[in-house]
Coordinates of C-alpha atoms in Angstrom, one line a residue:
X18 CA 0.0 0.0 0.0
X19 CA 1.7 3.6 -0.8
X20 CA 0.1 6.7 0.5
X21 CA 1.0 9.9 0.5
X22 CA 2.0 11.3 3.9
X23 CA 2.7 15.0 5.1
X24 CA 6.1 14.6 7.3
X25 CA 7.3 17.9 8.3
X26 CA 5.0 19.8 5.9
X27 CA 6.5 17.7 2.8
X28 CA 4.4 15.3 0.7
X29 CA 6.1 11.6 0.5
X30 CA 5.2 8.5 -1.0
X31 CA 5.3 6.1 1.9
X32 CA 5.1 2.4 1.3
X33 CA 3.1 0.8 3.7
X34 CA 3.7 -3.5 3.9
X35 CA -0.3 -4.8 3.7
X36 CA 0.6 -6.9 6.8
X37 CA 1.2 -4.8 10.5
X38 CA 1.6 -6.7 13.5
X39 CA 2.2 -4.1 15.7
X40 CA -0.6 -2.4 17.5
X41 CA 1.1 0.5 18.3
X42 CA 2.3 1.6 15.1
X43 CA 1.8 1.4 11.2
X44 CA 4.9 1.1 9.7
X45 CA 6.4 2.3 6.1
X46 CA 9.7 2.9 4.3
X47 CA 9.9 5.9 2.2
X48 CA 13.2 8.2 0.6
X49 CA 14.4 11.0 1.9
X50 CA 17.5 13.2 1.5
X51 CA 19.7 10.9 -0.4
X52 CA 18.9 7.9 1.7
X53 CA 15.6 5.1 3.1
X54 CA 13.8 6.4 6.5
X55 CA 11.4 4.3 8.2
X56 CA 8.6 6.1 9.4
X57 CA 6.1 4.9 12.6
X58 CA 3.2 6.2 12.7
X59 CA 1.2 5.8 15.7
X60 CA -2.6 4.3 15.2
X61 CA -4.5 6.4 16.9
X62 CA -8.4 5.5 16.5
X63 CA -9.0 7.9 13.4
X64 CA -6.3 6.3 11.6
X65 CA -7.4 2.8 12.7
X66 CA -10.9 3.0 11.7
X67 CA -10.0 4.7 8.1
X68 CA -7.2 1.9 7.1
X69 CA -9.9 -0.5 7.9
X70 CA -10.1 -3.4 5.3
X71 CA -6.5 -2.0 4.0
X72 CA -4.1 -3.7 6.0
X73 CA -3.7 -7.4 8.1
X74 CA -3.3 -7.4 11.8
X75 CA -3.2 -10.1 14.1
X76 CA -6.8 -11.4 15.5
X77 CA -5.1 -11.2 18.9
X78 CA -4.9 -6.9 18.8
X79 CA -8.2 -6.1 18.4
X80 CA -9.1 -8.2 21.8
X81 CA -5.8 -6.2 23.5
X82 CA -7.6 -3.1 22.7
X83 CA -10.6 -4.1 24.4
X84 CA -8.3 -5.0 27.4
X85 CA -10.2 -2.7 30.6
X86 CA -6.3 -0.6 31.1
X87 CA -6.3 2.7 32.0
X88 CA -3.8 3.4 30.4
X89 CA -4.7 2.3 26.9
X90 CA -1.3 1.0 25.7
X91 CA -2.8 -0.9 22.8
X92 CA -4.9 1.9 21.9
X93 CA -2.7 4.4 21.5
X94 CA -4.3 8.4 21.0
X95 CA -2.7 11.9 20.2
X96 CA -1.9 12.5 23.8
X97 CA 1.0 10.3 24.0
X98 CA 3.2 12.3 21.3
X99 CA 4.8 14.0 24.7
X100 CA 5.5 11.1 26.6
X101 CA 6.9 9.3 23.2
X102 CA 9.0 12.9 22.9
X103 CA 10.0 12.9 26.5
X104 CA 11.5 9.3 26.4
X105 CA 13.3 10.0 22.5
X106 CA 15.1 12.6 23.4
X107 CA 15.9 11.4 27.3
X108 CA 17.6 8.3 26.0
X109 CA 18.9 8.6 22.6
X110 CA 21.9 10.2 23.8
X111 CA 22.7 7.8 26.3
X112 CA 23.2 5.8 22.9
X113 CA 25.3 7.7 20.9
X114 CA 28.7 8.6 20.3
X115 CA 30.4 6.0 22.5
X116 CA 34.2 6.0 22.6
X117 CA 36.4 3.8 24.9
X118 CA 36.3 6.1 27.6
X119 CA 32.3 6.2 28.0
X120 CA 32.7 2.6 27.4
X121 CA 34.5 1.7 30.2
X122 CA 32.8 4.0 32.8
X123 CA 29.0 2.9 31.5
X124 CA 30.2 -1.0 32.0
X125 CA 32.3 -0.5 35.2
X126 CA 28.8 1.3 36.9
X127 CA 26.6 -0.9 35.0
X128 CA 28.2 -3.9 34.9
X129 CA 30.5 -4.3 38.0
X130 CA 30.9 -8.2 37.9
X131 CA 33.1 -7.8 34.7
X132 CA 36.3 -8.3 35.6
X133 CA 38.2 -5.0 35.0
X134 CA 41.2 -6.4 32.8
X135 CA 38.7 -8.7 31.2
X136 CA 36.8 -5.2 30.1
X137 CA 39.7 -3.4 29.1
X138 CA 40.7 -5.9 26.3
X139 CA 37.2 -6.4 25.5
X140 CA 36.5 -2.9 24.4
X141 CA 40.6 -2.7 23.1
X142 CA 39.4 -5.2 20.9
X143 CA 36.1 -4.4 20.1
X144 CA 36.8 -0.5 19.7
X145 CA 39.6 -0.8 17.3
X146 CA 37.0 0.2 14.3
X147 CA 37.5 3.8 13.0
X148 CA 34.4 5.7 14.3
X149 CA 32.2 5.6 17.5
X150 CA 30.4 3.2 18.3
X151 CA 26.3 4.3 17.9
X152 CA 23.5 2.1 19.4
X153 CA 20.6 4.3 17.8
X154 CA 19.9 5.0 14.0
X155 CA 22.0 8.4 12.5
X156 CA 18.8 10.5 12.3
X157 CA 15.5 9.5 14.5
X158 CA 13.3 12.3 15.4
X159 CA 9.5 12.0 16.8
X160 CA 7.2 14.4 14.6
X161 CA 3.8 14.9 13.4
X162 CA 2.2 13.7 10.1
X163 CA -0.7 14.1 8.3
X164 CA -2.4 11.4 5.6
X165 CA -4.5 13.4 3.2
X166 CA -5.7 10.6 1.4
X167 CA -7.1 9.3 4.2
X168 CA -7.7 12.1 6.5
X169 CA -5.7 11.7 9.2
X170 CA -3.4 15.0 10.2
X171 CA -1.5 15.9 13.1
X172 CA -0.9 12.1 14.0
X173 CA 2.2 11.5 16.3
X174 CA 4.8 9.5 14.5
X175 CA 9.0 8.8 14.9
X176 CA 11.0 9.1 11.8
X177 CA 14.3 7.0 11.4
X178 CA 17.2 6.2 9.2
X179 CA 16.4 2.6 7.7
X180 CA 18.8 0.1 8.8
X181 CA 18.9 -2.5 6.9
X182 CA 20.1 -5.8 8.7
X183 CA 18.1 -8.2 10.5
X184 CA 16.9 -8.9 14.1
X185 CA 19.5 -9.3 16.6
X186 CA 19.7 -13.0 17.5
X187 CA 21.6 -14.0 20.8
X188 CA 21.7 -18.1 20.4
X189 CA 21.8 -20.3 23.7
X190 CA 23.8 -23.2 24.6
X191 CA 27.3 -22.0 23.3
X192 CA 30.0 -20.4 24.2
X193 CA 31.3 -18.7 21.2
X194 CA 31.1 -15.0 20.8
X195 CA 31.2 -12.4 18.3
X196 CA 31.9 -8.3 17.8
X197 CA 27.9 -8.1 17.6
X198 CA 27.3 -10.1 21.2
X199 CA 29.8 -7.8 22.6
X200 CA 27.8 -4.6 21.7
X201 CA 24.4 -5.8 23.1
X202 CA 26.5 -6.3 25.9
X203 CA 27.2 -2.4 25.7
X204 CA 23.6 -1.9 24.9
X205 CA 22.4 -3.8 28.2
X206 CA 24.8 -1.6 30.6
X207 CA 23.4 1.5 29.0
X208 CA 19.7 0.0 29.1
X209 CA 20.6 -0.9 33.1
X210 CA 22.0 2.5 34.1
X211 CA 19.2 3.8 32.3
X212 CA 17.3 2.4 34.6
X213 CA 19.1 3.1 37.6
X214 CA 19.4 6.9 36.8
X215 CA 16.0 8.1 34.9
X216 CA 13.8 5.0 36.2
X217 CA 12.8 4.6 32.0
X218 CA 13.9 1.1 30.3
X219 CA 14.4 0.5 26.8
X220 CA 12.0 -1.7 25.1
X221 CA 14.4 -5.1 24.8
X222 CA 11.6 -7.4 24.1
X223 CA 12.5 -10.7 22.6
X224 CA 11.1 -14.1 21.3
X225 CA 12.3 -17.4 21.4
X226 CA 13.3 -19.3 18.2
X227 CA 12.9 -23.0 18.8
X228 CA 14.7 -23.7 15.2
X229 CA 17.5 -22.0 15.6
X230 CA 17.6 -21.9 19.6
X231 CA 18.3 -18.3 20.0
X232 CA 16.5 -15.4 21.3
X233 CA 15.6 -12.9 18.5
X234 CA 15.4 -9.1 19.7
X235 CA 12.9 -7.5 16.6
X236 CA 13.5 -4.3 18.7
X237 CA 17.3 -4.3 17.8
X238 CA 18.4 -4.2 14.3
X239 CA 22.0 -5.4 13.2
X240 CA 24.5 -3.6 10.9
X241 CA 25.2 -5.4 7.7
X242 CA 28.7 -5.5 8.2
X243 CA 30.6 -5.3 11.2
X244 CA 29.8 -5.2 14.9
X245 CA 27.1 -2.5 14.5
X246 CA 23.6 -2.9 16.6
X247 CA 21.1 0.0 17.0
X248 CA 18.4 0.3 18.9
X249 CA 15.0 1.3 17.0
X250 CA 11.8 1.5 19.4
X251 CA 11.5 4.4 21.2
X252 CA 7.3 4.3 21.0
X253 CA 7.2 1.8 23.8
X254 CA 9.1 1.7 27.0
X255 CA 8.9 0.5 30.7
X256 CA 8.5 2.4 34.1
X257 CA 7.8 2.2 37.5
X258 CA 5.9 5.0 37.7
X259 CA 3.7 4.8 34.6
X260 CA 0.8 2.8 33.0
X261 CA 0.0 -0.5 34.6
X262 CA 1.9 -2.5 31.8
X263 CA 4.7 0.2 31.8
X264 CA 5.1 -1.0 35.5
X265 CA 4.8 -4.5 35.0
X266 CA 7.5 -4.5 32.0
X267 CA 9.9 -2.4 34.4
X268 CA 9.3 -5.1 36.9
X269 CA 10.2 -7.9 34.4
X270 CA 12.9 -6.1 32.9
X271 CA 14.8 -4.0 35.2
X272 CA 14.0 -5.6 38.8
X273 CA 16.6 -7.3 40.7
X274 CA 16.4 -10.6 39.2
X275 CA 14.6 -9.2 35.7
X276 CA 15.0 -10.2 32.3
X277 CA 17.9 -7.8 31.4
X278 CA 20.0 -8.9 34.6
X279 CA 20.0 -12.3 33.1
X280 CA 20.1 -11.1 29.6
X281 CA 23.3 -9.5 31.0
X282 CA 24.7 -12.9 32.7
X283 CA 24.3 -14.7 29.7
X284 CA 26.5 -12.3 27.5
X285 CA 29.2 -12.3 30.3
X286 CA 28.9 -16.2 30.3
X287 CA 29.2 -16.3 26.3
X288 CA 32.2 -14.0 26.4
X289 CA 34.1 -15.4 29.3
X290 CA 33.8 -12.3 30.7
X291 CA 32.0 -13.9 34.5
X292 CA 34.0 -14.0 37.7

């Protein structure tokens, strides 16, 4: 499906896959500037009701919406472009521009079971590739759009540079490592201090692959080449102090025995990076 969408004021022809599992956002690709953006728009009830019949969604979203929530995560409206604003532009530079130095203080507060020699070569190693090291996409901002053809306008939405790799996948059961593991290491210490310091965690949702026996992050999104990972959901997050499932994901995530803490065990175990 292409449509034309206002972003910033200029008309683009956005391509729009007929199939959207998410029930947040409806998702497109579009160019821009000399290069591919990916561009989430969030569905808000106007926008739900007039791409009725237009795109494929799982059966399961349309019984989340009805979910009695206060909160209305699954039913997302126009009110939330602050909040998705707020968390953008309070974590995205916790993920950019990280050189040796950041390195090493972000996994010595984050991460203090890493043995510190064990670090060093780790990131002596890892580092050596010219450039920092960026765990977020070159340009993401959180804007308004409007859909003319379908009436739509002033819909909260976040604009990205496409990357084009796949899923991160983290497999189980061995002990090899590689650049990539290393980095979602990096991204785990900044997603726990994070945490610790603004009380906001990153959405590091995962499923299991049964095939391939690895845990597949659709959240995270390699770099063709090299050890690059990047972060590319800043529409959904967790907190203690927000919604009822913003709490309950913090709780899962980020408590003291949570999801990421293990997450984090498991990379230190794969790198022989434990005690």
């Amino acid at each position: 499906m292409r449509l034309t969408v206002r972003v910033s004021g200029e008309p683009h022809q956005v391509d729009f896959p007929a199939h959207q599992p998410s029930a947040v956002t409806l998702t497109g690709r579009y160019f821009a500037d000399g290069g591919e953006r990916v561009l989430k728009i969030l569905k808000v009830a106007d926008l739900r009701a007039a791409l009725h019949g237009r795109i494929r969604e799982p059966a399961r979203l349309a019984l989340l919406r009805r979910l009695p929530l206060a909160d209305r995560p699954f039913a997302p409206t126009r009110s939330r472009h602050q909040r998705i604003a707020a968390f953008h532009d309070q974590t995205r530079p916790w993920l950019r521009d990280l050189d040796p130095v950041r390195c090493r203080a972000l996994l010595a507060r984050a991460v203090p079971e890493l043995p510190t020699t064990r670090r060093d070569e780790l990131i002596d190693t890892h580092l050596k590739i010219p450039g920092l090291l960026q765990l977020a996409p070159d340009v993401s901002r959180v804007i308004t759009v409007d859909l003319p053809e379908l009436g739509p306008s002033g819909v909260p939405a976040l604009c990205q540079s496409a990357i084009t790799g796949w899923a991160y996948r983290l497999p189980l059961g061995t002990r090899c490592h590689t650049d990539q593991d290393f980095t979602f290491l990096l991204l785990l210490a900044t997603a726990r201090r994070l945490a610790e310091v603004h009380a906001v965690g990153l959405n590091l949702r995962f499923r299991y692959d049964g095939r391939g026996h690895c845990l597949v992050f659709p959240t995270v999104r390699t770099a063709p080449h090299g050890p690059g990972l990047a972060i590319v959901d800043f529409v959904r997050w967790a907190t203690p102090v927000g919604g009822v499932t913003e709490r309950a994901a913090f709780r899962l995530g980020y408590g003291s025995g949570g999801i990421v803490r293990r997450l984090t065990r498991t990379l230190l175990d794969r790198t022989g990076t434990s005690p």
